[in-house]
Short mmCIF file of C-alpha atoms and ligand atoms in Angstrom, two decimals:
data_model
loop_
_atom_site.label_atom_id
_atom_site.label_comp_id
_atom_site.label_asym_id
_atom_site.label_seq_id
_atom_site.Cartn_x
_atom_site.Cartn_y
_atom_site.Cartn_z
CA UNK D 19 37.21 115.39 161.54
CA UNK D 20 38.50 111.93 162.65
CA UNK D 21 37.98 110.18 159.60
CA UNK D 22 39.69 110.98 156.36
CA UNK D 23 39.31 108.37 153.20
CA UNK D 24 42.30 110.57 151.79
CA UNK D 25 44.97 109.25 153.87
CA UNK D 26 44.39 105.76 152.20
CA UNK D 27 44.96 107.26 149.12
CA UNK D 28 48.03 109.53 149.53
CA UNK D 29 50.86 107.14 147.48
CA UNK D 30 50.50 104.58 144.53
CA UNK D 31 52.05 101.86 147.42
CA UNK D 32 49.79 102.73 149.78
CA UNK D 33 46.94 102.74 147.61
CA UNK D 34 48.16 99.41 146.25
CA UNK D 35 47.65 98.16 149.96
CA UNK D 36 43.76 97.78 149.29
CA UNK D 37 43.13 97.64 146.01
CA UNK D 38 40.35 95.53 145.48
CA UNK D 39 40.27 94.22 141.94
CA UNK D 40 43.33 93.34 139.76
CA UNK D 41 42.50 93.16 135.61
CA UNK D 42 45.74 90.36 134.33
CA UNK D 43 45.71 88.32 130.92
CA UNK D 44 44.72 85.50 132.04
CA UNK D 45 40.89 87.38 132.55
CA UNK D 46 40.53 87.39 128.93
CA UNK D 47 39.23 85.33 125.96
CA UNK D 48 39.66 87.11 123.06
CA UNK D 49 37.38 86.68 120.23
CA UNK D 50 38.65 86.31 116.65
CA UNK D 51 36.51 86.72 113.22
CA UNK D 52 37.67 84.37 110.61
CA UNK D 53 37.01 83.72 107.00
CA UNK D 54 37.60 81.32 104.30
CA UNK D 55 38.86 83.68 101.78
CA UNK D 56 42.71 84.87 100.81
CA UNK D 57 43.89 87.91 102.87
CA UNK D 58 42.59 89.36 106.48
CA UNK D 59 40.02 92.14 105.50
CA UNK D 60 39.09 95.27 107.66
CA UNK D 61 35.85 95.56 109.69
CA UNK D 62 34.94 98.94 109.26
CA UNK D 63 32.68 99.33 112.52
CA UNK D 64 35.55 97.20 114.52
CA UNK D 65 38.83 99.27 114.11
CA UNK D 66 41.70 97.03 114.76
CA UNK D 67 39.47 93.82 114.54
CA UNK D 68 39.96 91.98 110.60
CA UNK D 69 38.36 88.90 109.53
CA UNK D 70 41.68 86.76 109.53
CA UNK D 71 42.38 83.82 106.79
CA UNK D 72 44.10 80.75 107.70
CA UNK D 73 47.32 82.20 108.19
CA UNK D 74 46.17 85.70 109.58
CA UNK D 75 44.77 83.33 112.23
CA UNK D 76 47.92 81.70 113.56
CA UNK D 77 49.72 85.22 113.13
CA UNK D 78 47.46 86.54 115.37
CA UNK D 79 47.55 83.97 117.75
CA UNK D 80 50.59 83.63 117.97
CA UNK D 81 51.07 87.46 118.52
CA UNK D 82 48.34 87.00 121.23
CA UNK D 83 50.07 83.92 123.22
CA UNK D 84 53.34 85.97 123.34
CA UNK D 85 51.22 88.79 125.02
CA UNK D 86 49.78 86.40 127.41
CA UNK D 87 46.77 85.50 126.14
CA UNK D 88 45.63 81.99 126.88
CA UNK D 89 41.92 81.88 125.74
CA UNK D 90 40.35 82.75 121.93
CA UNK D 91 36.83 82.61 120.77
CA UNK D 92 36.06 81.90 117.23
CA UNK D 93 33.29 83.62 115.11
CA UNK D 94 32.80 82.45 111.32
CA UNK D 95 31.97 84.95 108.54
CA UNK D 96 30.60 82.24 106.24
CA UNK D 97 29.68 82.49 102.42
CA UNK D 98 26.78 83.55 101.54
CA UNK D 99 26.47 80.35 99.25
CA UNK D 100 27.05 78.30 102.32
CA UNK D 101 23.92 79.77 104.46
CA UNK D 102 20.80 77.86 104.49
CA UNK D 103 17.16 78.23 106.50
CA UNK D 104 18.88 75.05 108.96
CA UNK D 105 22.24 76.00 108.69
CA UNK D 106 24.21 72.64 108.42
CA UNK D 107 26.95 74.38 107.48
CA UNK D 108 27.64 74.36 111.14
CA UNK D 109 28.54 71.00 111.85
CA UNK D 110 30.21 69.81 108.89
CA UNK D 111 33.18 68.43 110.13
CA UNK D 112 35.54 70.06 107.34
CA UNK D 113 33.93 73.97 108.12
CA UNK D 114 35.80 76.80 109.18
CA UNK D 115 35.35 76.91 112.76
CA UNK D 116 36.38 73.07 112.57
CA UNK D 117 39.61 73.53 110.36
CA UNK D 118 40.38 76.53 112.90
CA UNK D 119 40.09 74.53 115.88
CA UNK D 120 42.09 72.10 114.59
CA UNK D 121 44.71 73.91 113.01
CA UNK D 122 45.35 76.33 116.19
CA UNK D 123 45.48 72.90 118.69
CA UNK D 124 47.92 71.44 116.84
CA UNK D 125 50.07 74.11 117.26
CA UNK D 126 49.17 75.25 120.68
CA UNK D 127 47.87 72.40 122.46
CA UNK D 128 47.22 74.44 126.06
CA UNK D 129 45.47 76.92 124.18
CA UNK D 130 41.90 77.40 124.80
CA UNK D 131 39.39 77.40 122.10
CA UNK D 132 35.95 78.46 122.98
CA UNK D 133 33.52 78.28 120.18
CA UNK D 134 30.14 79.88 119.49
CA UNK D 135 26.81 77.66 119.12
CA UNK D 136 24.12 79.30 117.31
CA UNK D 137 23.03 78.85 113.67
CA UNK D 138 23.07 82.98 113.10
CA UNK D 139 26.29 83.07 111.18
CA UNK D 140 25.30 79.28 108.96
CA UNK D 141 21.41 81.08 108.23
CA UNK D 142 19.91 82.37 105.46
CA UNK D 143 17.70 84.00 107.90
CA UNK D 144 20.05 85.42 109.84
CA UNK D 145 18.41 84.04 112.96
CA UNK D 146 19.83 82.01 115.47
CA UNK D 147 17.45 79.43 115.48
CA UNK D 148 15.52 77.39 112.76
CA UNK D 149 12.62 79.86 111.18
CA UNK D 150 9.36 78.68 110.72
CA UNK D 151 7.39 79.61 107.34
CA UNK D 152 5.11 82.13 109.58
CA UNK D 153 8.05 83.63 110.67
CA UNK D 154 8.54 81.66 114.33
CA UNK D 155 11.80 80.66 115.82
CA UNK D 156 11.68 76.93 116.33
CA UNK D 157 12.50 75.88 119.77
CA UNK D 158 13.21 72.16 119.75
CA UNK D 159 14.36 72.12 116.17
CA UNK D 160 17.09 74.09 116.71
CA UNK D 161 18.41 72.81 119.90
CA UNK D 162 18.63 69.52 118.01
CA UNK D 163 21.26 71.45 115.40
CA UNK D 164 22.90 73.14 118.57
CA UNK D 165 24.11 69.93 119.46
CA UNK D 166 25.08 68.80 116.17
CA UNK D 167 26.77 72.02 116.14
CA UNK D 168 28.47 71.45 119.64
CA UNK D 169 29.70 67.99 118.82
CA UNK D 170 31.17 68.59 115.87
CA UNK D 171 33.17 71.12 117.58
CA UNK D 172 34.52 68.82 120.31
CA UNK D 173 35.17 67.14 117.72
CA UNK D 174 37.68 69.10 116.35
CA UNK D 175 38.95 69.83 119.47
CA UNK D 176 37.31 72.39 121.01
CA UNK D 177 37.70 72.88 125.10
CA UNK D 178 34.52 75.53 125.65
CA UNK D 179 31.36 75.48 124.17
CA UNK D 180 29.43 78.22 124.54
CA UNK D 181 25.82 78.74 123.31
CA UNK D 182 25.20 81.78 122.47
CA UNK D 183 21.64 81.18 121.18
CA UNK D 184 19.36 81.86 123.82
CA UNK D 185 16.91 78.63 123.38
CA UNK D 186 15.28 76.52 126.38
CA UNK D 187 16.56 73.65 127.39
CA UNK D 188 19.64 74.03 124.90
CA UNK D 189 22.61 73.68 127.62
CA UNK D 190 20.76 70.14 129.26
CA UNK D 191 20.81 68.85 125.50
CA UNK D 192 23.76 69.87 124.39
CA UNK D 193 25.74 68.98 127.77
CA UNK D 194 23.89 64.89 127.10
CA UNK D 195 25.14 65.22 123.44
CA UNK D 196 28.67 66.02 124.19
CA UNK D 197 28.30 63.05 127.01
CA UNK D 198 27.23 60.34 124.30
CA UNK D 199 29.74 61.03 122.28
CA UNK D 200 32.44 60.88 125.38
CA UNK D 201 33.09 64.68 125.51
CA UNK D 202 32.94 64.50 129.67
CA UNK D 203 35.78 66.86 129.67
CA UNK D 204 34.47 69.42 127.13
CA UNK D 205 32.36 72.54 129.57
CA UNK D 206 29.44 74.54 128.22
CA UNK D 207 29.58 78.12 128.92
CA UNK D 208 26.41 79.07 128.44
CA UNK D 209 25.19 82.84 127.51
CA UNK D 210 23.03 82.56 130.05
CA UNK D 211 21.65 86.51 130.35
CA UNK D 212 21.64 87.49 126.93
CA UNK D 213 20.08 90.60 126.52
CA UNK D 214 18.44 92.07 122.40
CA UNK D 215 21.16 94.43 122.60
CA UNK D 216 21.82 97.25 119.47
CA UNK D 217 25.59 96.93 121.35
CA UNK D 218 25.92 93.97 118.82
CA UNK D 219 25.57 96.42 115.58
CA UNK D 220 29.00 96.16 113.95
CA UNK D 221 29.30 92.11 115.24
CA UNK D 222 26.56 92.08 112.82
CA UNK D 223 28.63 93.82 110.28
CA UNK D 224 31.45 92.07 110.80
CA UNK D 225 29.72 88.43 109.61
CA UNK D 226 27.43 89.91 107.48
CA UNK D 227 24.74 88.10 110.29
CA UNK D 228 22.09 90.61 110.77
CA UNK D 229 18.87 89.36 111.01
CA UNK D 230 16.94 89.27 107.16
CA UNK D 231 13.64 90.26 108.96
CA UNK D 232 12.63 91.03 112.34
CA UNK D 233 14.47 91.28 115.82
CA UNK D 234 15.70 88.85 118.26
CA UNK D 235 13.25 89.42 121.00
CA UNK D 236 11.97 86.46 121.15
CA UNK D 237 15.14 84.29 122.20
CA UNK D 238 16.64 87.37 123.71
CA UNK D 239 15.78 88.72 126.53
CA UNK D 240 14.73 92.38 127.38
CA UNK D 241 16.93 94.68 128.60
CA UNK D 242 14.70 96.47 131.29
CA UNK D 243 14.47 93.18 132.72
CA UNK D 244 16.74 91.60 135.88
CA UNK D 245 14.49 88.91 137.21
CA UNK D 246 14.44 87.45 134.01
CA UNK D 247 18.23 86.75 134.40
CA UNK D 248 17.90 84.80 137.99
CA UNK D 249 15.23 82.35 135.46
CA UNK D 250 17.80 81.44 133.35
CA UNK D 251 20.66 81.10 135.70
CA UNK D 252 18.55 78.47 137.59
CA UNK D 253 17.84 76.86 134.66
CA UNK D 254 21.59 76.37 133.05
CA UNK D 255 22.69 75.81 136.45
CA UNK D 256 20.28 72.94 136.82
CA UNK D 257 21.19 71.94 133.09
CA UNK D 258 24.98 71.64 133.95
CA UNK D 259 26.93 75.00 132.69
CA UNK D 260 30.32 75.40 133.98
CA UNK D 261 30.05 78.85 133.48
CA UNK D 262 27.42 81.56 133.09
CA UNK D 263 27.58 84.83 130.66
CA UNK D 264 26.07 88.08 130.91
CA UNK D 265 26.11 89.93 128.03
CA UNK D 266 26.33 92.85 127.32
CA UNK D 267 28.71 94.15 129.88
CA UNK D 268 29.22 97.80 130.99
CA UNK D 269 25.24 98.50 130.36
CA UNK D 270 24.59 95.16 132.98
CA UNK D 271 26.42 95.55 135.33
CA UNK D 272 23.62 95.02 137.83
CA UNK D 273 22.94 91.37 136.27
CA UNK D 274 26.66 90.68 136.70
CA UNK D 275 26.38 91.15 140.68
CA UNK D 276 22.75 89.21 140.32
CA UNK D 277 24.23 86.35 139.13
CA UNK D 278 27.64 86.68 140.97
CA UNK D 279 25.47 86.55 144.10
CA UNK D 280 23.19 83.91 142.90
CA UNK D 281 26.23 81.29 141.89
CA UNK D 282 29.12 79.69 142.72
CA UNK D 283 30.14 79.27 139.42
CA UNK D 284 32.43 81.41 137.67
CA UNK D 285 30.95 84.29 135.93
CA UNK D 286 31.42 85.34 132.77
CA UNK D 287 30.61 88.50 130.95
CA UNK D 288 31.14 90.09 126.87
CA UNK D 289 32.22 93.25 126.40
CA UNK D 290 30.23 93.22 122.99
CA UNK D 291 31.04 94.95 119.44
CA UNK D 292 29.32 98.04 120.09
CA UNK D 293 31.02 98.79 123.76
CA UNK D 294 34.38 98.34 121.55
CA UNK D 295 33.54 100.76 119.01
CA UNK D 296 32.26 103.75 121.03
CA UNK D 297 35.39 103.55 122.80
CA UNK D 298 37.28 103.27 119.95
CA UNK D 299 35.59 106.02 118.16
CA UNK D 300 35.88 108.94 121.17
CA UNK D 301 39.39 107.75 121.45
CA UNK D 302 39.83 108.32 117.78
CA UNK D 303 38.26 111.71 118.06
CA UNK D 304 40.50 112.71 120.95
CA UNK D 305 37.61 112.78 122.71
CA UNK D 306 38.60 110.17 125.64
CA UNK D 307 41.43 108.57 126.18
CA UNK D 308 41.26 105.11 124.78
CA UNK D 309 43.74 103.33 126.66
CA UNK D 310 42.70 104.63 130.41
CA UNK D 311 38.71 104.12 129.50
CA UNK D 312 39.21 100.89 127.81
CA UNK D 313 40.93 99.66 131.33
CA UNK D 314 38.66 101.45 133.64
CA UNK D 315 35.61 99.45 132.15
CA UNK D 316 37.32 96.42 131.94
CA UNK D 317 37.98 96.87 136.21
CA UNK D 318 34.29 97.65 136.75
CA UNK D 319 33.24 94.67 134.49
CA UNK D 320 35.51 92.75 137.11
CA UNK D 321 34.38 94.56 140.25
CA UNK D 322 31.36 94.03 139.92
CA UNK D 323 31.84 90.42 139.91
CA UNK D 324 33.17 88.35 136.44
CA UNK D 325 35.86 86.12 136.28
CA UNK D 326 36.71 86.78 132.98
CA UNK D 327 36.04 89.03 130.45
CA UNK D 328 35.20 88.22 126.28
CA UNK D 329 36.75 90.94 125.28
CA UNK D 330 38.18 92.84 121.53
CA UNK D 331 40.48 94.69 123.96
CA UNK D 332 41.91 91.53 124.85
CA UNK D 333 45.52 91.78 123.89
CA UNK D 334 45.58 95.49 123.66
CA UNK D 335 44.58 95.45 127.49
CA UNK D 336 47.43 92.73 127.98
CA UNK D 337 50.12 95.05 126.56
CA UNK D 338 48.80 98.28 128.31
CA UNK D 339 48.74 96.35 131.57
CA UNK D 340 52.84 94.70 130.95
CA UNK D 341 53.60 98.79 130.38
CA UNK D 342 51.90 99.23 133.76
C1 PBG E 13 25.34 85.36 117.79
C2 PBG E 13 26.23 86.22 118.57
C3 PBG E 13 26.16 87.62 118.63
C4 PBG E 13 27.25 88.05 119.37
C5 PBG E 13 27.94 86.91 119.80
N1 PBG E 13 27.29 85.78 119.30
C6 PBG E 13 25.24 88.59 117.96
C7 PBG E 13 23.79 88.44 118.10
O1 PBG E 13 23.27 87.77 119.00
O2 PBG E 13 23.11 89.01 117.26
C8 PBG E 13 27.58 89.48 119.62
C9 PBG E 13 28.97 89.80 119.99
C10 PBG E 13 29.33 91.23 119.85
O3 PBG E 13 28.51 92.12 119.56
O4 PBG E 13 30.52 91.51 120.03
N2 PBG E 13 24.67 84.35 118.36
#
């Protein structure tokens, strides 16, 4: 027997040697629920996640920086009185996601802000999209909010927009929107494989967003599906994304390589709501160990092929990695 993998494997330094894929801080965006109300409230399916207020924003932030973080997503739990069937709400100028942007780049200008486009958390449908009265998702109608949506963002400040939405043509209009309006410098990452995922459950919870009737299989796409994927790459690619999503993560692996293979554009994936909280939840039980599973899938996201990772675990993952 010549050839023995074990020999590569006998120390920590010499296993260091070859170690393929390295999981750091700066891999992470870390998404953040907000709200307009007094006081950060618990998500009950998100352990450790809150909706923040104004100031439980900045705290956290601030808490996040000092562990490293450099990158924050921003998801509005809006009032219900606020929610409408077209969802303006989203690009008044003075809404939450606008005040947020503005009020974390004042204080940390090299922080980057990634927002969400998609009318799901602003309707009273709980759709992404504008709903026609037979029950229809409206294409073009939408995508003509998206960008109102996306430019009122930039707006504010914004450095990332990323459309979460799942409509044609949406990234090609909103990229010429954010042009007019001068926003050269502002990128699109676009969630460009977006599977109808139940991993979103307690997202849903969290801004009360769940759809009022029906599922989202129309926009998203289906999760037997790979193909489907190498469409939509083609077509954001072609539409001018600086970056492309897969989402979920751990369950799509496969689509991650597809698209890593397919692109020379950085790759992004989200380690959704539900990944979080059946981790969470065997860890709580004892069942697994929360720390070393919450790393290990975080490496395989990365091995097999994103840049960086949307991820609750963000600055737990930064902390467990300082500890080494
Ligand atoms: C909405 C949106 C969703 C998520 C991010 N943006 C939910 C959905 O499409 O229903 C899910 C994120 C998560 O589960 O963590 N456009």
């Amino acid at each position: 027997m010549f050839d023995r993998p074990r020999r590569n494997r006998k120390s920590a330094a010499v296993r260091a040697f070859h170690r393929e894929t390295w999981l750091a801080p700066q891999h992470f965006i870390y998404p953040l629920f907000i709200h307009d109300g007094t006081g950060n409230q618990p998500i009950d399916s998100m352990p450790g996640c809150q909706r923040l207020d104004a100031a439980g924003l900045l705290e956290e932030v601030e808490g996040a920086v000092k562990d490293g973080i450099n990158a924050v997503v921003l998801f509005p739990a809006v009032d219900e009185s606020l929610k409408t069937s077209h969802g303006e709400e989203s690009y008044n100028p003075d809404g939450l996601v606008q005040r947020s942007i503005r009020a974390l780049k004042a204080r940390w200008p090299d922080l980057v802000v990634v927002t969400d486009v998609a009318l799901d958390p602003y309707s009273s449908d709980g759709h992404d999209g504008v709903v026609s009265e037979d029950g229809r998702i409206l294409n073009d109608e939408t995508v003509e909010i998206l960008c109102k949506q996306a430019v009122s963002q930039a707006q504010a400040g914004a450095d990332i927009i990323a459309p979460s939405d799942m409509m044609d043509g949406r990234v090609g209009a909103i990229r010429e929107a954010l042009d007019a309006h001068g926003f050269v410098e502002v990128s699109i990452m676009s969630y460009t494989a977006k599977y109808a995922s139940a991993f979103y459950g307690p997202f849903r919870d969290a801004l009360d967003s769940a759809p009022r009737f029906g599922d989202k299989k129309t926009y998203q796409m289906d999760p037997a599906n790979s193909r489907e994927a190498l469409r939509e790459l083609e077509l954001d690619v072609a539409e001018g994304a600086d970056y492309v999503m897969v989402k979920p993560a751990l369950a799509y692996l496969d689509i991650i390589r597809l698209l890593r293979e397919h692109t020379a554009l950085p790759v992004a994936a989200y380690q959704v709501s539900g990944e979080n909280a059946r981790i969470k939840a065997a860890g709580a039980n004892g069942w697994i160990d929360e720390k070393k599973v919450a790393l290990e899938s975080l490496y395989a996201i990365r091995r097999a092929g994103a840049d960086v990772i949307l991820t609750y675990y963000a600055r737990q993952a930064a902390r467990w990695l300082a500890e080494g």
